[in-house]
mmCIF file with all atom_site columns, C-alpha atoms and ligand atoms in Angstrom:
data_model
loop_
_atom_site.group_PDB
_atom_site.id
_atom_site.type_symbol
_atom_site.label_atom_id
_atom_site.label_alt_id
_atom_site.label_comp_id
_atom_site.label_asym_id
_atom_site.label_entity_id
_atom_site.label_seq_id
_atom_site.pdbx_PDB_ins_code
_atom_site.Cartn_x
_atom_site.Cartn_y
_atom_site.Cartn_z
_atom_site.occupancy
_atom_site.B_iso_or_equiv
_atom_site.pdbx_formal_charge
_atom_site.auth_seq_id
_atom_site.auth_comp_id
_atom_site.auth_asym_id
_atom_site.auth_atom_id
_atom_site.pdbx_PDB_model_num
ATOM   1   C  CA  . MET A 1 1   ? 0.000   0.000  0.000   1.00 71.00 ? 1   MET A CA  1
ATOM   2   C  CA  . SER A 1 2   ? 1.412   3.389  -0.883  1.00 85.00 ? 2   SER A CA  1
ATOM   3   C  CA  . VAL A 1 3   ? 1.688   5.980  1.823   1.00 89.00 ? 3   VAL A CA  1
ATOM   4   C  CA  . LYS A 1 4   ? 2.524   9.641  1.774   1.00 89.00 ? 4   LYS A CA  1
ATOM   5   C  CA  . GLU A 1 5   ? 3.674   12.015 4.487   1.00 90.00 ? 5   GLU A CA  1
ATOM   6   C  CA  . CYS A 1 6   ? 1.318   14.890 5.240   1.00 88.00 ? 6   CYS A CA  1
ATOM   7   C  CA  . MET A 1 7   ? 3.102   18.221 4.993   1.00 84.00 ? 7   MET A CA  1
ATOM   8   C  CA  . ARG A 1 8   ? 1.254   19.609 8.049   1.00 82.00 ? 8   ARG A CA  1
ATOM   9   C  CA  . CYS A 1 9   ? 0.895   16.809 10.604  1.00 84.00 ? 9   CYS A CA  1
ATOM   10  C  CA  . LYS A 1 10  ? 4.031   14.990 9.346   1.00 89.00 ? 10  LYS A CA  1
ATOM   11  C  CA  . THR A 1 11  ? 2.180   11.655 9.616   1.00 90.00 ? 11  THR A CA  1
ATOM   12  C  CA  . LYS A 1 12  ? 2.542   8.946  6.995   1.00 93.00 ? 12  LYS A CA  1
ATOM   13  C  CA  . LYS A 1 13  ? -0.916  7.991  5.765   1.00 91.00 ? 13  LYS A CA  1
ATOM   14  C  CA  . PRO A 1 14  ? -2.400  5.918  2.933   1.00 90.00 ? 14  PRO A CA  1
ATOM   15  C  CA  . LEU A 1 15  ? -3.005  7.840  -0.288  1.00 87.00 ? 15  LEU A CA  1
ATOM   16  C  CA  . GLU A 1 16  ? -6.801  7.610  0.236   1.00 85.00 ? 16  GLU A CA  1
ATOM   17  C  CA  . GLU A 1 17  ? -6.372  10.000 3.157   1.00 86.00 ? 17  GLU A CA  1
ATOM   18  C  CA  . PHE A 1 18  ? -5.330  12.729 0.742   1.00 85.00 ? 18  PHE A CA  1
ATOM   19  C  CA  . PRO A 1 19  ? -7.669  14.665 -1.558  1.00 79.00 ? 19  PRO A CA  1
ATOM   20  C  CA  . PRO A 1 20  ? -7.313  13.361 -5.100  1.00 72.00 ? 20  PRO A CA  1
ATOM   21  C  CA  . HIS A 1 21  ? -5.380  16.336 -6.385  1.00 63.00 ? 21  HIS A CA  1
ATOM   22  C  CA  . VAL A 1 22  ? -2.222  14.901 -7.800  1.00 56.00 ? 22  VAL A CA  1
ATOM   23  C  CA  . LEU A 1 23  ? 0.030   17.173 -5.783  1.00 65.00 ? 23  LEU A CA  1
ATOM   24  C  CA  . SER A 1 24  ? -2.003  17.531 -2.595  1.00 75.00 ? 24  SER A CA  1
ATOM   25  C  CA  . ALA A 1 25  ? 0.478   17.377 0.224   1.00 82.00 ? 25  ALA A CA  1
ATOM   26  C  CA  . VAL A 1 26  ? -1.935  17.782 3.135   1.00 82.00 ? 26  VAL A CA  1
ATOM   27  C  CA  . CYS A 1 27  ? -4.227  15.049 4.462   1.00 85.00 ? 27  CYS A CA  1
ATOM   28  C  CA  . ARG A 1 28  ? -8.019  15.395 4.633   1.00 81.00 ? 28  ARG A CA  1
ATOM   29  C  CA  . GLU A 1 29  ? -7.958  15.616 8.427   1.00 80.00 ? 29  GLU A CA  1
ATOM   30  C  CA  . CYS A 1 30  ? -5.582  18.580 8.430   1.00 80.00 ? 30  CYS A CA  1
ATOM   31  C  CA  . LEU A 1 31  ? -7.533  20.168 5.615   1.00 75.00 ? 31  LEU A CA  1
ATOM   32  C  CA  . ASN A 1 32  ? -10.762 20.005 7.632   1.00 71.00 ? 32  ASN A CA  1
ATOM   33  C  CA  . GLU A 1 33  ? -9.034  21.248 10.776  1.00 65.00 ? 33  GLU A CA  1
ATOM   34  C  CA  . ASN A 1 34  ? -7.507  24.217 9.016   1.00 62.00 ? 34  ASN A CA  1
ATOM   35  C  CA  . PRO A 1 35  ? -10.248 25.942 7.059   1.00 62.00 ? 35  PRO A CA  1
ATOM   36  C  CA  . LYS A 1 36  ? -8.703  29.312 7.945   1.00 74.00 ? 36  LYS A CA  1
ATOM   37  C  CA  . LEU A 1 37  ? -5.526  28.960 5.933   1.00 81.00 ? 37  LEU A CA  1
ATOM   38  C  CA  . SER A 1 38  ? -4.878  31.953 3.715   1.00 86.00 ? 38  SER A CA  1
ATOM   39  C  CA  . THR A 1 39  ? -5.343  31.606 -0.012  1.00 88.00 ? 39  THR A CA  1
ATOM   40  C  CA  . ALA A 1 40  ? -1.570  32.011 -0.450  1.00 88.00 ? 40  ALA A CA  1
ATOM   41  C  CA  . GLU A 1 41  ? -0.997  29.069 1.933   1.00 85.00 ? 41  GLU A CA  1
ATOM   42  C  CA  . ARG A 1 42  ? -3.683  27.031 0.215   1.00 85.00 ? 42  ARG A CA  1
ATOM   43  C  CA  . GLU A 1 43  ? -2.108  27.779 -3.124  1.00 88.00 ? 43  GLU A CA  1
ATOM   44  C  CA  . ARG A 1 44  ? 1.345   26.792 -1.882  1.00 85.00 ? 44  ARG A CA  1
ATOM   45  C  CA  . MET A 1 45  ? 0.032   23.479 -0.487  1.00 79.00 ? 45  MET A CA  1
ATOM   46  C  CA  . ASN A 1 46  ? -2.211  22.862 -3.497  1.00 83.00 ? 46  ASN A CA  1
ATOM   47  C  CA  . LEU A 1 47  ? -5.336  22.862 -1.326  1.00 85.00 ? 47  LEU A CA  1
ATOM   48  C  CA  . TRP A 1 48  ? -8.430  23.506 -3.355  1.00 89.00 ? 48  TRP A CA  1
ATOM   49  C  CA  . ASP A 1 49  ? -11.595 25.248 -2.240  1.00 91.00 ? 49  ASP A CA  1
ATOM   50  C  CA  . LYS A 1 50  ? -15.045 23.622 -2.197  1.00 91.00 ? 50  LYS A CA  1
ATOM   51  C  CA  . LEU A 1 51  ? -17.428 24.146 -5.079  1.00 94.00 ? 51  LEU A CA  1
ATOM   52  C  CA  . GLU A 1 52  ? -20.274 24.394 -2.503  1.00 93.00 ? 52  GLU A CA  1
ATOM   53  C  CA  . ASP A 1 53  ? -18.693 27.556 -1.119  1.00 93.00 ? 53  ASP A CA  1
ATOM   54  C  CA  . PHE A 1 54  ? -18.597 29.051 -4.596  1.00 96.00 ? 54  PHE A CA  1
ATOM   55  C  CA  . LEU A 1 55  ? -22.228 28.057 -5.190  1.00 97.00 ? 55  LEU A CA  1
ATOM   56  C  CA  . THR A 1 56  ? -23.329 29.739 -1.955  1.00 96.00 ? 56  THR A CA  1
ATOM   57  C  CA  . VAL A 1 57  ? -22.155 33.059 -3.410  1.00 97.00 ? 57  VAL A CA  1
ATOM   58  C  CA  . TYR A 1 58  ? -23.587 32.179 -6.817  1.00 98.00 ? 58  TYR A CA  1
ATOM   59  C  CA  . ASN A 1 59  ? -27.005 31.603 -5.247  1.00 97.00 ? 59  ASN A CA  1
ATOM   60  C  CA  . ARG A 1 60  ? -26.762 34.926 -3.405  1.00 97.00 ? 60  ARG A CA  1
ATOM   61  C  CA  . MET A 1 61  ? -26.089 36.581 -6.749  1.00 98.00 ? 61  MET A CA  1
ATOM   62  C  CA  . LYS A 1 62  ? -29.128 34.854 -8.267  1.00 98.00 ? 62  LYS A CA  1
ATOM   63  C  CA  . ASN A 1 63  ? -31.255 36.092 -5.351  1.00 97.00 ? 63  ASN A CA  1
ATOM   64  C  CA  . ARG A 1 64  ? -29.875 39.616 -5.829  1.00 97.00 ? 64  ARG A CA  1
ATOM   65  C  CA  . GLU A 1 65  ? -28.213 39.480 -2.415  1.00 97.00 ? 65  GLU A CA  1
ATOM   66  C  CA  . TRP A 1 66  ? -24.742 39.778 -3.963  1.00 97.00 ? 66  TRP A CA  1
ATOM   67  C  CA  . SER A 1 67  ? -23.694 42.187 -6.694  1.00 98.00 ? 67  SER A CA  1
ATOM   68  C  CA  . TRP A 1 68  ? -20.465 42.535 -8.653  1.00 98.00 ? 68  TRP A CA  1
ATOM   69  C  CA  . ALA A 1 69  ? -20.949 46.321 -8.288  1.00 98.00 ? 69  ALA A CA  1
ATOM   70  C  CA  . ASN A 1 70  ? -19.972 45.881 -4.615  1.00 97.00 ? 70  ASN A CA  1
ATOM   71  C  CA  . ASN A 1 71  ? -17.039 43.627 -5.462  1.00 97.00 ? 71  ASN A CA  1
ATOM   72  C  CA  . MET A 1 72  ? -15.625 44.935 -8.723  1.00 97.00 ? 72  MET A CA  1
ATOM   73  C  CA  . SER A 1 73  ? -12.635 42.613 -8.988  1.00 97.00 ? 73  SER A CA  1
ATOM   74  C  CA  . CYS A 1 74  ? -15.145 39.755 -9.083  1.00 98.00 ? 74  CYS A CA  1
ATOM   75  C  CA  . LYS A 1 75  ? -17.235 41.077 -11.972 1.00 98.00 ? 75  LYS A CA  1
ATOM   76  C  CA  . TYR A 1 76  ? -15.664 38.231 -13.942 1.00 98.00 ? 76  TYR A CA  1
ATOM   77  C  CA  . VAL A 1 77  ? -14.272 35.170 -12.213 1.00 98.00 ? 77  VAL A CA  1
ATOM   78  C  CA  . SER A 1 78  ? -12.726 31.973 -13.476 1.00 98.00 ? 78  SER A CA  1
ATOM   79  C  CA  . LEU A 1 79  ? -13.705 28.647 -11.985 1.00 98.00 ? 79  LEU A CA  1
ATOM   80  C  CA  . HIS A 1 80  ? -11.663 25.478 -12.327 1.00 97.00 ? 80  HIS A CA  1
ATOM   81  C  CA  . VAL A 1 81  ? -13.463 22.400 -10.986 1.00 96.00 ? 81  VAL A CA  1
ATOM   82  C  CA  . ASP A 1 82  ? -12.126 18.961 -10.110 1.00 92.00 ? 82  ASP A CA  1
ATOM   83  C  CA  . MET A 1 83  ? -14.959 16.601 -11.062 1.00 94.00 ? 83  MET A CA  1
ATOM   84  C  CA  . ARG A 1 84  ? -13.514 13.850 -8.896  1.00 89.00 ? 84  ARG A CA  1
ATOM   85  C  CA  . ASP A 1 85  ? -14.368 15.566 -5.629  1.00 86.00 ? 85  ASP A CA  1
ATOM   86  C  CA  . GLY A 1 86  ? -15.848 19.003 -6.282  1.00 90.00 ? 86  GLY A CA  1
ATOM   87  C  CA  . GLY A 1 87  ? -12.666 20.860 -5.401  1.00 91.00 ? 87  GLY A CA  1
ATOM   88  C  CA  . CYS A 1 88  ? -12.362 24.204 -7.125  1.00 95.00 ? 88  CYS A CA  1
ATOM   89  C  CA  . ILE A 1 89  ? -9.980  27.079 -7.791  1.00 96.00 ? 89  ILE A CA  1
ATOM   90  C  CA  . ILE A 1 90  ? -11.521 30.542 -8.073  1.00 97.00 ? 90  ILE A CA  1
ATOM   91  C  CA  . ALA A 1 91  ? -9.643  33.379 -9.770  1.00 97.00 ? 91  ALA A CA  1
ATOM   92  C  CA  . ASP A 1 92  ? -10.639 37.056 -9.901  1.00 97.00 ? 92  ASP A CA  1
ATOM   93  C  CA  . ARG A 1 93  ? -10.816 39.232 -13.027 1.00 97.00 ? 93  ARG A CA  1
ATOM   94  C  CA  . ASP A 1 94  ? -7.007  39.590 -13.003 1.00 96.00 ? 94  ASP A CA  1
ATOM   95  C  CA  . GLY A 1 95  ? -6.503  35.831 -12.875 1.00 96.00 ? 95  GLY A CA  1
ATOM   96  C  CA  . LYS A 1 96  ? -5.329  35.944 -9.246  1.00 95.00 ? 96  LYS A CA  1
ATOM   97  C  CA  . ARG A 1 97  ? -6.520  33.068 -7.073  1.00 95.00 ? 97  ARG A CA  1
ATOM   98  C  CA  . ILE A 1 98  ? -9.015  34.116 -4.403  1.00 95.00 ? 98  ILE A CA  1
ATOM   99  C  CA  . GLY A 1 99  ? -10.872 32.212 -1.712  1.00 93.00 ? 99  GLY A CA  1
ATOM   100 C  CA  . PRO A 1 100 ? -14.648 31.979 -1.253  1.00 93.00 ? 100 PRO A CA  1
ATOM   101 C  CA  . ASN A 1 101 ? -14.554 34.666 1.467   1.00 91.00 ? 101 ASN A CA  1
ATOM   102 C  CA  . ARG A 1 102 ? -12.964 37.156 -0.901  1.00 95.00 ? 102 ARG A CA  1
ATOM   103 C  CA  . LEU A 1 103 ? -15.604 36.305 -3.504  1.00 97.00 ? 103 LEU A CA  1
ATOM   104 C  CA  . ALA A 1 104 ? -18.442 36.626 -0.970  1.00 96.00 ? 104 ALA A CA  1
ATOM   105 C  CA  . TRP A 1 105 ? -17.321 40.089 0.221   1.00 96.00 ? 105 TRP A CA  1
ATOM   106 C  CA  . GLN A 1 106 ? -19.601 43.023 -0.524  1.00 97.00 ? 106 GLN A CA  1
ATOM   107 C  CA  . TYR A 1 107 ? -18.628 46.657 -0.091  1.00 96.00 ? 107 TYR A CA  1
ATOM   108 C  CA  . SER A 1 108 ? -20.549 48.460 2.652   1.00 94.00 ? 108 SER A CA  1
ATOM   109 C  CA  . ASP A 1 109 ? -19.894 51.134 5.262   1.00 93.00 ? 109 ASP A CA  1
ATOM   110 C  CA  . GLU A 1 110 ? -19.366 48.326 7.806   1.00 91.00 ? 110 GLU A CA  1
ATOM   111 C  CA  . THR A 1 111 ? -17.014 46.337 5.539   1.00 91.00 ? 111 THR A CA  1
ATOM   112 C  CA  . PRO A 1 112 ? -15.317 48.916 3.292   1.00 94.00 ? 112 PRO A CA  1
ATOM   113 C  CA  . LYS A 1 113 ? -12.327 46.602 2.668   1.00 93.00 ? 113 LYS A CA  1
ATOM   114 C  CA  . PRO A 1 114 ? -12.308 43.006 1.403   1.00 92.00 ? 114 PRO A CA  1
ATOM   115 C  CA  . PRO A 1 115 ? -11.246 40.357 3.960   1.00 86.00 ? 115 PRO A CA  1
ATOM   116 C  CA  . ASN A 1 116 ? -7.639  39.241 4.106   1.00 79.00 ? 116 ASN A CA  1
ATOM   117 C  CA  . ASP A 1 117 ? -7.654  36.296 1.846   1.00 78.00 ? 117 ASP A CA  1
HETATM 118 ZN ZN1 . ZN  B 2 .   ? -2.167  15.793 8.077   1.00 67.11 ? 201 ZN  B ZN1 1
#
């Protein structure tokens, strides 16, 4: 049985314990325990986001609860989906990877700046 060492917990685990992204270096357990990693960290470790989190924002847009006018860098986004497990990579209009929180942000007096992503 092939095993791989998780980059975060440094534990050797069977390959099934890793998301099926060819280069994923972090086990599922660590991934679930660390949902607050920055997008830069997630990019470095090849951790993908969840399509569900993209669709939550998409549904808000459909319900007119989210508008690109309050998040101009997300007027156009690119979505790259892994059909094996629903992992996704979201990129803003400049092609820069962003996380679901950055996509979900809406300008308002209370939140004039996008979240650190
Ligand atoms: Zn781990």
